[in-house]
């Protein structure tokens, strides 16, 4: 069995092993990380040898921690990361490069249709009718997108939204409200097979699916990191929020979508969103305006250039062919937008 895991902000860990009679055997850990002293790698292999095959990543990390020589130094490597690589090997997880990725980047669409496209395209990936897909959104109108389980009245001031001409829609994933203005927002979705995130905890899957964009931001001079559970942050503040939805039909698929602040009208945002004091306290700031630091200031690049560089970074890592939403997929999405995402029943399902 073979498993790979890139430690967030670190290096690649590769594990080859067998599982016999419920325990790990023939364990070999490798990768492009740095580790001192040399004998530490042998200690890691010995610590994993004979471990029960159902041990979780934290338990495997504890075995390794107890076996490492005094003074061991790791660079780009964590014992938890080794444990995750083991779990991925046992789960027969796939890797990004195992797939032929497709890019969808089409003209602006209404907010409700974007919600529907996410659901339809991810269901198509789960059914095996569509390859894993990176979809970059273009917004046809300003919007507030609330999480699947958020209270509409607690999150949005309806009078302010109407005054500013902002549509309110509810997505299928959890998480918090996102304030959207077409020229000020960068949004993308990943619709991926469930096999890609096998062996990862829910939290680890966020970091894993966000890693490529952290590299793309780094290439643009933005030092960003994944901040659990679902934020991408910099020293200057949050720049993006992610959310996920698991599809169980077919072979299973995961929708992972991210909204990034390229620029922001902070006064309008705080007029429309009801951002509570408890949430601001949890984020360590007194003002909602200070929670988000837009990419325009941090990169100095036009929005289109940021998107182009992000797509280029993904393509260089994993390959990416140009694609489109098929006529059948669009018909399904339009029907779903009309029957679900554009309805009061759905938007106010949590009043």
PDB file of C-alpha atoms in Angstrom, residues 3-304:
ATOM      1  CA  UNK A   3       0.164   6.775   0.703  1.00  0.00           C
ATOM      2  CA  UNK A   4       1.247  10.372   0.178  1.00  0.00           C
ATOM      3  CA  UNK A   5       0.512  13.527   2.123  1.00  0.00           C
ATOM      4  CA  UNK A   6       1.945  17.021   1.767  1.00  0.00           C
ATOM      5  CA  UNK A   7       2.233  18.575   5.203  1.00  0.00           C
ATOM      6  CA  UNK A   8       0.499  21.998   5.069  1.00  0.00           C
ATOM      7  CA  UNK A   9       3.248  24.571   4.670  1.00  0.00           C
ATOM      8  CA  UNK A  10       5.796  21.746   4.628  1.00  0.00           C
ATOM      9  CA  UNK A  11       7.036  18.833   2.553  1.00  0.00           C
ATOM     10  CA  UNK A  12       5.780  15.613   1.023  1.00  0.00           C
ATOM     11  CA  UNK A  13       5.580  12.477   3.172  1.00  0.00           C
ATOM     12  CA  UNK A  14       5.450   9.115   1.389  1.00  0.00           C
ATOM     13  CA  UNK A  15       4.611   5.860   3.171  1.00  0.00           C
ATOM     14  CA  UNK A  16       4.774   2.328   1.783  1.00  0.00           C
ATOM     15  CA  UNK A  17       3.471  -0.484   3.966  1.00  0.00           C
ATOM     16  CA  UNK A  18       1.480  -3.669   4.255  1.00  0.00           C
ATOM     17  CA  UNK A  19      -1.248  -4.637   6.705  1.00  0.00           C
ATOM     18  CA  UNK A  20      -1.243  -8.241   7.872  1.00  0.00           C
ATOM     19  CA  UNK A  21      -3.376  -9.768  10.616  1.00  0.00           C
ATOM     20  CA  UNK A  22      -4.585  -6.307  11.581  1.00  0.00           C
ATOM     21  CA  UNK A  23      -1.156  -4.712  12.119  1.00  0.00           C
ATOM     22  CA  UNK A  24       1.230  -2.611  10.023  1.00  0.00           C
ATOM     23  CA  UNK A  25       4.254  -4.365   8.511  1.00  0.00           C
ATOM     24  CA  UNK A  26       7.093  -3.548   6.098  1.00  0.00           C
ATOM     25  CA  UNK A  27       6.720   0.160   6.867  1.00  0.00           C
ATOM     26  CA  UNK A  28       8.970   2.581   4.999  1.00  0.00           C
ATOM     27  CA  UNK A  29       8.660   6.345   5.396  1.00  0.00           C
ATOM     28  CA  UNK A  30      10.286   8.664   2.848  1.00  0.00           C
ATOM     29  CA  UNK A  31       9.902  12.159   1.408  1.00  0.00           C
ATOM     30  CA  UNK A  32      11.591  15.449   0.565  1.00  0.00           C
ATOM     31  CA  UNK A  33      11.572  16.660   4.173  1.00  0.00           C
ATOM     32  CA  UNK A  34      14.617  17.314   6.384  1.00  0.00           C
ATOM     33  CA  UNK A  35      15.268  15.199   9.458  1.00  0.00           C
ATOM     34  CA  UNK A  36      18.101  15.021  11.987  1.00  0.00           C
ATOM     35  CA  UNK A  37      19.712  12.773  13.154  1.00  0.00           C
ATOM     36  CA  UNK A  38      19.858  10.204  10.339  1.00  0.00           C
ATOM     37  CA  UNK A  39      18.777   7.355  12.608  1.00  0.00           C
ATOM     38  CA  UNK A  40      15.482   9.127  13.301  1.00  0.00           C
ATOM     39  CA  UNK A  41      14.021   7.788  10.048  1.00  0.00           C
ATOM     40  CA  UNK A  42      14.701   4.222  11.199  1.00  0.00           C
ATOM     41  CA  UNK A  43      13.110   5.002  14.560  1.00  0.00           C
ATOM     42  CA  UNK A  44       9.987   6.213  12.744  1.00  0.00           C
ATOM     43  CA  UNK A  45       9.736   3.004  10.722  1.00  0.00           C
ATOM     44  CA  UNK A  46      10.210   0.863  13.846  1.00  0.00           C
ATOM     45  CA  UNK A  47       7.590   2.844  15.761  1.00  0.00           C
ATOM     46  CA  UNK A  48       4.999   2.167  13.079  1.00  0.00           C
ATOM     47  CA  UNK A  49       5.894  -1.492  12.611  1.00  0.00           C
ATOM     48  CA  UNK A  50       3.359  -3.642  14.426  1.00  0.00           C
ATOM     49  CA  UNK A  51       0.934  -0.776  15.122  1.00  0.00           C
ATOM     50  CA  UNK A  52      -2.751  -1.809  14.954  1.00  0.00           C
ATOM     51  CA  UNK A  53      -4.003  -0.980  11.482  1.00  0.00           C
ATOM     52  CA  UNK A  54      -7.020   0.860  12.883  1.00  0.00           C
ATOM     53  CA  UNK A  55      -4.890   3.351  14.876  1.00  0.00           C
ATOM     54  CA  UNK A  56      -5.833   6.912  13.963  1.00  0.00           C
ATOM     55  CA  UNK A  57      -3.329   9.537  12.839  1.00  0.00           C
ATOM     56  CA  UNK A  58      -2.963  11.022  16.322  1.00  0.00           C
ATOM     57  CA  UNK A  59      -2.281   7.604  17.814  1.00  0.00           C
ATOM     58  CA  UNK A  60       0.350   6.864  15.176  1.00  0.00           C
ATOM     59  CA  UNK A  61       1.959  10.242  15.844  1.00  0.00           C
ATOM     60  CA  UNK A  62       2.130   9.433  19.566  1.00  0.00           C
ATOM     61  CA  UNK A  63       3.956   6.161  18.826  1.00  0.00           C
ATOM     62  CA  UNK A  64       6.481   8.038  16.699  1.00  0.00           C
ATOM     63  CA  UNK A  65       6.958  10.808  19.284  1.00  0.00           C
ATOM     64  CA  UNK A  66       7.763   8.210  21.948  1.00  0.00           C
ATOM     65  CA  UNK A  67      10.353   6.513  19.721  1.00  0.00           C
ATOM     66  CA  UNK A  68      12.291   9.475  18.319  1.00  0.00           C
ATOM     67  CA  UNK A  69      15.900   9.922  19.489  1.00  0.00           C
ATOM     68  CA  UNK A  70      16.515  12.829  21.900  1.00  0.00           C
ATOM     69  CA  UNK A  71      17.144  16.086  20.068  1.00  0.00           C
ATOM     70  CA  UNK A  72      15.370  15.053  16.870  1.00  0.00           C
ATOM     71  CA  UNK A  73      14.746  18.005  14.533  1.00  0.00           C
ATOM     72  CA  UNK A  74      12.114  17.962  11.789  1.00  0.00           C
ATOM     73  CA  UNK A  75      11.849  20.474   8.947  1.00  0.00           C
ATOM     74  CA  UNK A  76       8.782  20.361   6.715  1.00  0.00           C
ATOM     75  CA  UNK A  77       7.631  17.268   8.575  1.00  0.00           C
ATOM     76  CA  UNK A  78       5.382  16.476  11.528  1.00  0.00           C
ATOM     77  CA  UNK A  79       4.631  13.201  13.236  1.00  0.00           C
ATOM     78  CA  UNK A  80       0.919  13.912  12.698  1.00  0.00           C
ATOM     79  CA  UNK A  81       1.649  14.285   8.973  1.00  0.00           C
ATOM     80  CA  UNK A  82       3.288  10.858   8.932  1.00  0.00           C
ATOM     81  CA  UNK A  83       0.213   9.432  10.637  1.00  0.00           C
ATOM     82  CA  UNK A  84      -2.034  10.998   7.984  1.00  0.00           C
ATOM     83  CA  UNK A  85       0.107   9.502   5.198  1.00  0.00           C
ATOM     84  CA  UNK A  86      -0.269   6.080   6.813  1.00  0.00           C
ATOM     85  CA  UNK A  87      -4.046   6.459   7.031  1.00  0.00           C
ATOM     86  CA  UNK A  88      -4.171   7.498   3.362  1.00  0.00           C
ATOM     87  CA  UNK A  89      -2.161   4.420   2.377  1.00  0.00           C
ATOM     88  CA  UNK A  90      -4.547   2.157   4.268  1.00  0.00           C
ATOM     89  CA  UNK A  91      -7.555   3.894   2.702  1.00  0.00           C
ATOM     90  CA  UNK A  92      -6.111   3.520  -0.830  1.00  0.00           C
ATOM     91  CA  UNK A  93      -6.387   7.279  -1.278  1.00  0.00           C
ATOM     92  CA  UNK A  94      -5.667   8.807  -4.662  1.00  0.00           C
ATOM     93  CA  UNK A  95      -3.419  11.782  -5.409  1.00  0.00           C
ATOM     94  CA  UNK A  96      -4.037  15.017  -7.334  1.00  0.00           C
ATOM     95  CA  UNK A  97      -1.865  13.788 -10.202  1.00  0.00           C
ATOM     96  CA  UNK A  98      -3.956  10.633 -10.618  1.00  0.00           C
ATOM     97  CA  UNK A  99      -6.655  12.668 -12.379  1.00  0.00           C
ATOM     98  CA  UNK A 100      -7.197  14.656 -15.566  1.00  0.00           C
ATOM     99  CA  UNK A 101      -8.393  17.969 -14.134  1.00  0.00           C
ATOM    100  CA  UNK A 102     -10.782  20.235 -15.989  1.00  0.00           C
ATOM    101  CA  UNK A 103     -11.093  24.018 -15.705  1.00  0.00           C
ATOM    102  CA  UNK A 104     -14.403  25.842 -16.007  1.00  0.00           C
ATOM    103  CA  UNK A 105     -14.158  29.626 -16.185  1.00  0.00           C
ATOM    104  CA  UNK A 106     -17.224  31.023 -17.900  1.00  0.00           C
ATOM    105  CA  UNK A 107     -19.055  34.384 -18.124  1.00  0.00           C
ATOM    106  CA  UNK A 108     -20.903  35.851 -15.121  1.00  0.00           C
ATOM    107  CA  UNK A 109     -23.881  33.944 -13.728  1.00  0.00           C
ATOM    108  CA  UNK A 110     -26.654  34.906 -11.270  1.00  0.00           C
ATOM    109  CA  UNK A 111     -25.925  33.999  -7.617  1.00  0.00           C
ATOM    110  CA  UNK A 112     -28.638  31.326  -7.386  1.00  0.00           C
ATOM    111  CA  UNK A 113     -27.328  29.634 -10.525  1.00  0.00           C
ATOM    112  CA  UNK A 114     -23.820  29.500  -9.033  1.00  0.00           C
ATOM    113  CA  UNK A 115     -25.245  27.662  -6.008  1.00  0.00           C
ATOM    114  CA  UNK A 116     -26.954  25.187  -8.314  1.00  0.00           C
ATOM    115  CA  UNK A 117     -23.882  24.663 -10.509  1.00  0.00           C
ATOM    116  CA  UNK A 118     -21.850  23.669  -7.464  1.00  0.00           C
ATOM    117  CA  UNK A 119     -24.377  20.991  -6.546  1.00  0.00           C
ATOM    118  CA  UNK A 120     -24.858  19.692 -10.088  1.00  0.00           C
ATOM    119  CA  UNK A 121     -21.185  19.544 -11.071  1.00  0.00           C
ATOM    120  CA  UNK A 122     -20.146  17.831  -7.844  1.00  0.00           C
ATOM    121  CA  UNK A 123     -22.932  15.278  -8.266  1.00  0.00           C
ATOM    122  CA  UNK A 124     -21.653  14.630 -11.798  1.00  0.00           C
ATOM    123  CA  UNK A 125     -18.145  14.007 -10.427  1.00  0.00           C
ATOM    124  CA  UNK A 126     -19.605  11.605  -7.853  1.00  0.00           C
ATOM    125  CA  UNK A 127     -21.432   9.748 -10.621  1.00  0.00           C
ATOM    126  CA  UNK A 128     -18.264   9.476 -12.719  1.00  0.00           C
ATOM    127  CA  UNK A 129     -19.727  11.502 -15.589  1.00  0.00           C
ATOM    128  CA  UNK A 130     -17.400  14.491 -15.064  1.00  0.00           C
ATOM    129  CA  UNK A 131     -13.670  14.647 -14.296  1.00  0.00           C
ATOM    130  CA  UNK A 132     -12.456  16.442 -11.160  1.00  0.00           C
ATOM    131  CA  UNK A 133     -13.101  20.112 -11.794  1.00  0.00           C
ATOM    132  CA  UNK A 134     -11.759  23.510 -10.800  1.00  0.00           C
ATOM    133  CA  UNK A 135     -14.463  26.108 -11.449  1.00  0.00           C
ATOM    134  CA  UNK A 136     -13.608  29.801 -11.212  1.00  0.00           C
ATOM    135  CA  UNK A 137     -16.733  31.882 -10.725  1.00  0.00           C
ATOM    136  CA  UNK A 138     -17.699  35.193 -12.288  1.00  0.00           C
ATOM    137  CA  UNK A 139     -20.526  36.883 -10.429  1.00  0.00           C
ATOM    138  CA  UNK A 140     -23.428  38.414 -12.323  1.00  0.00           C
ATOM    139  CA  UNK A 141     -24.695  40.443  -9.361  1.00  0.00           C
ATOM    140  CA  UNK A 142     -23.734  41.375  -5.795  1.00  0.00           C
ATOM    141  CA  UNK A 143     -24.840  38.885  -3.169  1.00  0.00           C
ATOM    142  CA  UNK A 144     -24.666  37.656   0.372  1.00  0.00           C
ATOM    143  CA  UNK A 145     -24.154  33.910   0.499  1.00  0.00           C
ATOM    144  CA  UNK A 146     -25.141  32.387   3.827  1.00  0.00           C
ATOM    145  CA  UNK A 147     -24.155  28.956   5.093  1.00  0.00           C
ATOM    146  CA  UNK A 148     -26.539  26.029   4.982  1.00  0.00           C
ATOM    147  CA  UNK A 149     -27.291  26.165   8.712  1.00  0.00           C
ATOM    148  CA  UNK A 150     -27.211  29.904   9.388  1.00  0.00           C
ATOM    149  CA  UNK A 151     -30.235  31.877  10.525  1.00  0.00           C
ATOM    150  CA  UNK A 152     -31.264  34.310   7.802  1.00  0.00           C
ATOM    151  CA  UNK A 153     -32.488  36.992  10.200  1.00  0.00           C
ATOM    152  CA  UNK A 154     -29.392  36.712  12.389  1.00  0.00           C
ATOM    153  CA  UNK A 155     -26.956  37.127   9.496  1.00  0.00           C
ATOM    154  CA  UNK A 156     -28.495  39.678   7.132  1.00  0.00           C
ATOM    155  CA  UNK A 157     -30.191  43.053   7.477  1.00  0.00           C
ATOM    156  CA  UNK A 158     -32.888  42.713   4.789  1.00  0.00           C
ATOM    157  CA  UNK A 159     -33.525  46.448   4.489  1.00  0.00           C
ATOM    158  CA  UNK A 160     -29.832  47.146   3.937  1.00  0.00           C
ATOM    159  CA  UNK A 161     -29.550  44.325   1.417  1.00  0.00           C
ATOM    160  CA  UNK A 162     -32.498  45.708  -0.536  1.00  0.00           C
ATOM    161  CA  UNK A 163     -31.123  49.246  -0.338  1.00  0.00           C
ATOM    162  CA  UNK A 164     -27.821  48.138  -1.852  1.00  0.00           C
ATOM    163  CA  UNK A 165     -29.416  45.824  -4.426  1.00  0.00           C
ATOM    164  CA  UNK A 166     -27.883  42.719  -2.898  1.00  0.00           C
ATOM    165  CA  UNK A 167     -29.419  39.281  -3.426  1.00  0.00           C
ATOM    166  CA  UNK A 168     -29.334  36.813  -0.539  1.00  0.00           C
ATOM    167  CA  UNK A 169     -28.788  33.138  -1.367  1.00  0.00           C
ATOM    168  CA  UNK A 170     -28.128  30.057   0.739  1.00  0.00           C
ATOM    169  CA  UNK A 171     -25.489  27.492  -0.273  1.00  0.00           C
ATOM    170  CA  UNK A 172     -25.454  23.752   0.454  1.00  0.00           C
ATOM    171  CA  UNK A 173     -22.287  23.865   2.577  1.00  0.00           C
ATOM    172  CA  UNK A 174     -21.929  25.041   6.153  1.00  0.00           C
ATOM    173  CA  UNK A 175     -19.840  27.930   7.428  1.00  0.00           C
ATOM    174  CA  UNK A 176     -20.430  31.649   7.605  1.00  0.00           C
ATOM    175  CA  UNK A 177     -21.853  34.410   5.442  1.00  0.00           C
ATOM    176  CA  UNK A 178     -19.852  35.772   2.512  1.00  0.00           C
ATOM    177  CA  UNK A 179     -20.264  39.310   1.163  1.00  0.00           C
ATOM    178  CA  UNK A 180     -19.915  39.336  -2.629  1.00  0.00           C
ATOM    179  CA  UNK A 181     -19.344  42.161  -5.107  1.00  0.00           C
ATOM    180  CA  UNK A 182     -18.501  41.029  -8.660  1.00  0.00           C
ATOM    181  CA  UNK A 183     -15.323  43.060  -9.198  1.00  0.00           C
ATOM    182  CA  UNK A 184     -14.111  42.678  -5.633  1.00  0.00           C
ATOM    183  CA  UNK A 185     -14.402  38.925  -5.155  1.00  0.00           C
ATOM    184  CA  UNK A 186     -12.548  35.821  -6.344  1.00  0.00           C
ATOM    185  CA  UNK A 187     -14.485  32.593  -5.866  1.00  0.00           C
ATOM    186  CA  UNK A 188     -13.599  29.079  -6.951  1.00  0.00           C
ATOM    187  CA  UNK A 189     -14.909  25.560  -6.420  1.00  0.00           C
ATOM    188  CA  UNK A 190     -13.185  22.211  -6.420  1.00  0.00           C
ATOM    189  CA  UNK A 191     -15.421  19.239  -7.213  1.00  0.00           C
ATOM    190  CA  UNK A 192     -13.276  16.211  -6.370  1.00  0.00           C
ATOM    191  CA  UNK A 193     -13.728  12.452  -5.976  1.00  0.00           C
ATOM    192  CA  UNK A 194     -14.068  11.257  -2.416  1.00  0.00           C
ATOM    193  CA  UNK A 195     -10.981   9.075  -2.943  1.00  0.00           C
ATOM    194  CA  UNK A 196      -8.775  12.183  -3.053  1.00  0.00           C
ATOM    195  CA  UNK A 197      -9.400  12.993   0.609  1.00  0.00           C
ATOM    196  CA  UNK A 198      -9.561   9.428   1.957  1.00  0.00           C
ATOM    197  CA  UNK A 199      -7.600   8.990   5.179  1.00  0.00           C
ATOM    198  CA  UNK A 200      -7.902  12.681   6.049  1.00  0.00           C
ATOM    199  CA  UNK A 201      -9.902  14.048   8.950  1.00  0.00           C
ATOM    200  CA  UNK A 202     -12.505  16.701   8.148  1.00  0.00           C
ATOM    201  CA  UNK A 203     -10.093  19.386   9.365  1.00  0.00           C
ATOM    202  CA  UNK A 204      -7.130  17.959   7.447  1.00  0.00           C
ATOM    203  CA  UNK A 205      -9.152  17.850   4.236  1.00  0.00           C
ATOM    204  CA  UNK A 206      -9.540  21.637   4.328  1.00  0.00           C
ATOM    205  CA  UNK A 207      -5.793  22.148   4.628  1.00  0.00           C
ATOM    206  CA  UNK A 208      -5.116  19.554   1.939  1.00  0.00           C
ATOM    207  CA  UNK A 209      -7.509  21.077  -0.601  1.00  0.00           C
ATOM    208  CA  UNK A 210      -6.316  24.621   0.154  1.00  0.00           C
ATOM    209  CA  UNK A 211      -2.598  23.860  -0.165  1.00  0.00           C
ATOM    210  CA  UNK A 212      -2.325  24.636  -3.891  1.00  0.00           C
ATOM    211  CA  UNK A 213      -3.765  28.121  -3.486  1.00  0.00           C
ATOM    212  CA  UNK A 214      -1.357  28.879  -0.638  1.00  0.00           C
ATOM    213  CA  UNK A 215       1.444  28.097  -3.088  1.00  0.00           C
ATOM    214  CA  UNK A 216      -0.142  30.331  -5.731  1.00  0.00           C
ATOM    215  CA  UNK A 217      -0.417  33.199  -3.243  1.00  0.00           C
ATOM    216  CA  UNK A 218       3.190  32.673  -2.198  1.00  0.00           C
ATOM    217  CA  UNK A 219       4.263  33.029  -5.825  1.00  0.00           C
ATOM    218  CA  UNK A 220       2.514  36.425  -5.806  1.00  0.00           C
ATOM    219  CA  UNK A 221       4.403  37.517  -2.703  1.00  0.00           C
ATOM    220  CA  UNK A 222       1.576  36.839  -0.236  1.00  0.00           C
ATOM    221  CA  UNK A 223       2.618  34.764   2.757  1.00  0.00           C
ATOM    222  CA  UNK A 224      -0.611  32.961   3.610  1.00  0.00           C
ATOM    223  CA  UNK A 225      -1.498  29.966   5.701  1.00  0.00           C
ATOM    224  CA  UNK A 226      -4.433  27.726   6.494  1.00  0.00           C
ATOM    225  CA  UNK A 227      -6.101  28.699   9.771  1.00  0.00           C
ATOM    226  CA  UNK A 228      -8.435  26.015  11.128  1.00  0.00           C
ATOM    227  CA  UNK A 229     -11.136  25.329  10.448  1.00  0.00           C
ATOM    228  CA  UNK A 230     -11.770  27.118   7.198  1.00  0.00           C
ATOM    229  CA  UNK A 231      -9.847  30.383   6.820  1.00  0.00           C
ATOM    230  CA  UNK A 232      -6.883  31.442   4.703  1.00  0.00           C
ATOM    231  CA  UNK A 233      -5.030  34.121   6.621  1.00  0.00           C
ATOM    232  CA  UNK A 234      -2.021  36.428   6.453  1.00  0.00           C
ATOM    233  CA  UNK A 235      -0.261  38.604   9.008  1.00  0.00           C
ATOM    234  CA  UNK A 236      -2.509  41.460   7.885  1.00  0.00           C
ATOM    235  CA  UNK A 237      -5.766  39.527   8.309  1.00  0.00           C
ATOM    236  CA  UNK A 238      -8.081  36.961   6.758  1.00  0.00           C
ATOM    237  CA  UNK A 239      -8.225  36.906   2.958  1.00  0.00           C
ATOM    238  CA  UNK A 240     -10.485  33.923   2.290  1.00  0.00           C
ATOM    239  CA  UNK A 241     -13.000  31.519   3.748  1.00  0.00           C
ATOM    240  CA  UNK A 242     -13.678  27.943   2.640  1.00  0.00           C
ATOM    241  CA  UNK A 243     -16.604  25.554   3.021  1.00  0.00           C
ATOM    242  CA  UNK A 244     -17.265  21.928   2.099  1.00  0.00           C
ATOM    243  CA  UNK A 245     -20.119  19.602   1.290  1.00  0.00           C
ATOM    244  CA  UNK A 246     -19.837  15.807   0.964  1.00  0.00           C
ATOM    245  CA  UNK A 247     -21.915  14.078  -1.713  1.00  0.00           C
ATOM    246  CA  UNK A 248     -22.708  10.423  -0.993  1.00  0.00           C
ATOM    247  CA  UNK A 249     -24.329   9.406  -4.298  1.00  0.00           C
ATOM    248  CA  UNK A 250     -22.307   7.254  -6.697  1.00  0.00           C
ATOM    249  CA  UNK A 251     -18.701   6.845  -5.594  1.00  0.00           C
ATOM    250  CA  UNK A 252     -18.912  10.011  -3.526  1.00  0.00           C
ATOM    251  CA  UNK A 253     -17.451  13.463  -4.123  1.00  0.00           C
ATOM    252  CA  UNK A 254     -16.507  16.554  -2.168  1.00  0.00           C
ATOM    253  CA  UNK A 255     -17.395  20.148  -2.961  1.00  0.00           C
ATOM    254  CA  UNK A 256     -14.764  22.544  -1.606  1.00  0.00           C
ATOM    255  CA  UNK A 257     -15.395  26.190  -2.419  1.00  0.00           C
ATOM    256  CA  UNK A 258     -13.496  29.305  -1.417  1.00  0.00           C
ATOM    257  CA  UNK A 259     -14.332  33.014  -1.547  1.00  0.00           C
ATOM    258  CA  UNK A 260     -11.394  35.420  -1.499  1.00  0.00           C
ATOM    259  CA  UNK A 261     -11.549  39.163  -0.896  1.00  0.00           C
ATOM    260  CA  UNK A 262      -9.791  40.926  -3.769  1.00  0.00           C
ATOM    261  CA  UNK A 263     -11.157  44.284  -2.636  1.00  0.00           C
ATOM    262  CA  UNK A 264     -13.993  45.142  -0.288  1.00  0.00           C
ATOM    263  CA  UNK A 265     -16.411  47.915   0.580  1.00  0.00           C
ATOM    264  CA  UNK A 266     -16.170  47.424   4.325  1.00  0.00           C
ATOM    265  CA  UNK A 267     -18.848  49.982   5.160  1.00  0.00           C
ATOM    266  CA  UNK A 268     -21.362  48.312   2.868  1.00  0.00           C
ATOM    267  CA  UNK A 269     -20.431  44.873   4.184  1.00  0.00           C
ATOM    268  CA  UNK A 270     -20.989  45.849   7.812  1.00  0.00           C
ATOM    269  CA  UNK A 271     -24.241  47.584   6.865  1.00  0.00           C
ATOM    270  CA  UNK A 272     -25.622  44.415   5.286  1.00  0.00           C
ATOM    271  CA  UNK A 273     -24.129  41.692   7.494  1.00  0.00           C
ATOM    272  CA  UNK A 274     -25.041  41.351  11.140  1.00  0.00           C
ATOM    273  CA  UNK A 275     -21.641  40.327  12.458  1.00  0.00           C
ATOM    274  CA  UNK A 276     -22.010  39.585  16.147  1.00  0.00           C
ATOM    275  CA  UNK A 277     -19.641  40.601  18.912  1.00  0.00           C
ATOM    276  CA  UNK A 278     -19.056  36.971  19.885  1.00  0.00           C
ATOM    277  CA  UNK A 279     -17.761  36.138  16.413  1.00  0.00           C
ATOM    278  CA  UNK A 280     -15.465  39.148  16.353  1.00  0.00           C
ATOM    279  CA  UNK A 281     -14.131  38.254  19.803  1.00  0.00           C
ATOM    280  CA  UNK A 282     -13.401  34.724  18.627  1.00  0.00           C
ATOM    281  CA  UNK A 283     -11.373  36.146  15.728  1.00  0.00           C
ATOM    282  CA  UNK A 284      -9.376  38.388  18.037  1.00  0.00           C
ATOM    283  CA  UNK A 285     -10.504  41.719  16.595  1.00  0.00           C
ATOM    284  CA  UNK A 286     -12.919  44.468  17.583  1.00  0.00           C
ATOM    285  CA  UNK A 287     -13.948  45.535  14.096  1.00  0.00           C
ATOM    286  CA  UNK A 288     -15.359  43.524  11.217  1.00  0.00           C
ATOM    287  CA  UNK A 289     -13.526  45.869   8.860  1.00  0.00           C
ATOM    288  CA  UNK A 290     -10.209  44.667  10.257  1.00  0.00           C
ATOM    289  CA  UNK A 291     -10.985  40.964   9.795  1.00  0.00           C
ATOM    290  CA  UNK A 292     -10.441  40.985   6.037  1.00  0.00           C
ATOM    291  CA  UNK A 293      -7.335  42.247   4.210  1.00  0.00           C
ATOM    292  CA  UNK A 294      -7.960  42.285   0.443  1.00  0.00           C
ATOM    293  CA  UNK A 295      -5.683  40.743  -2.136  1.00  0.00           C
ATOM    294  CA  UNK A 296      -5.621  43.920  -4.200  1.00  0.00           C
ATOM    295  CA  UNK A 297      -3.500  45.645  -1.580  1.00  0.00           C
ATOM    296  CA  UNK A 298      -1.368  42.613  -0.828  1.00  0.00           C
ATOM    297  CA  UNK A 299      -0.547  41.673  -4.436  1.00  0.00           C
ATOM    298  CA  UNK A 300      -0.716  45.009  -6.260  1.00  0.00           C
ATOM    299  CA  UNK A 301      -2.139  43.044  -9.212  1.00  0.00           C
ATOM    300  CA  UNK A 302      -5.385  43.431 -11.177  1.00  0.00           C
ATOM    301  CA  UNK A 303      -8.051  40.900 -10.234  1.00  0.00           C
ATOM    302  CA  UNK A 304      -7.781  39.180 -13.609  1.00  0.00           C
TER     303      UNK A 304
END
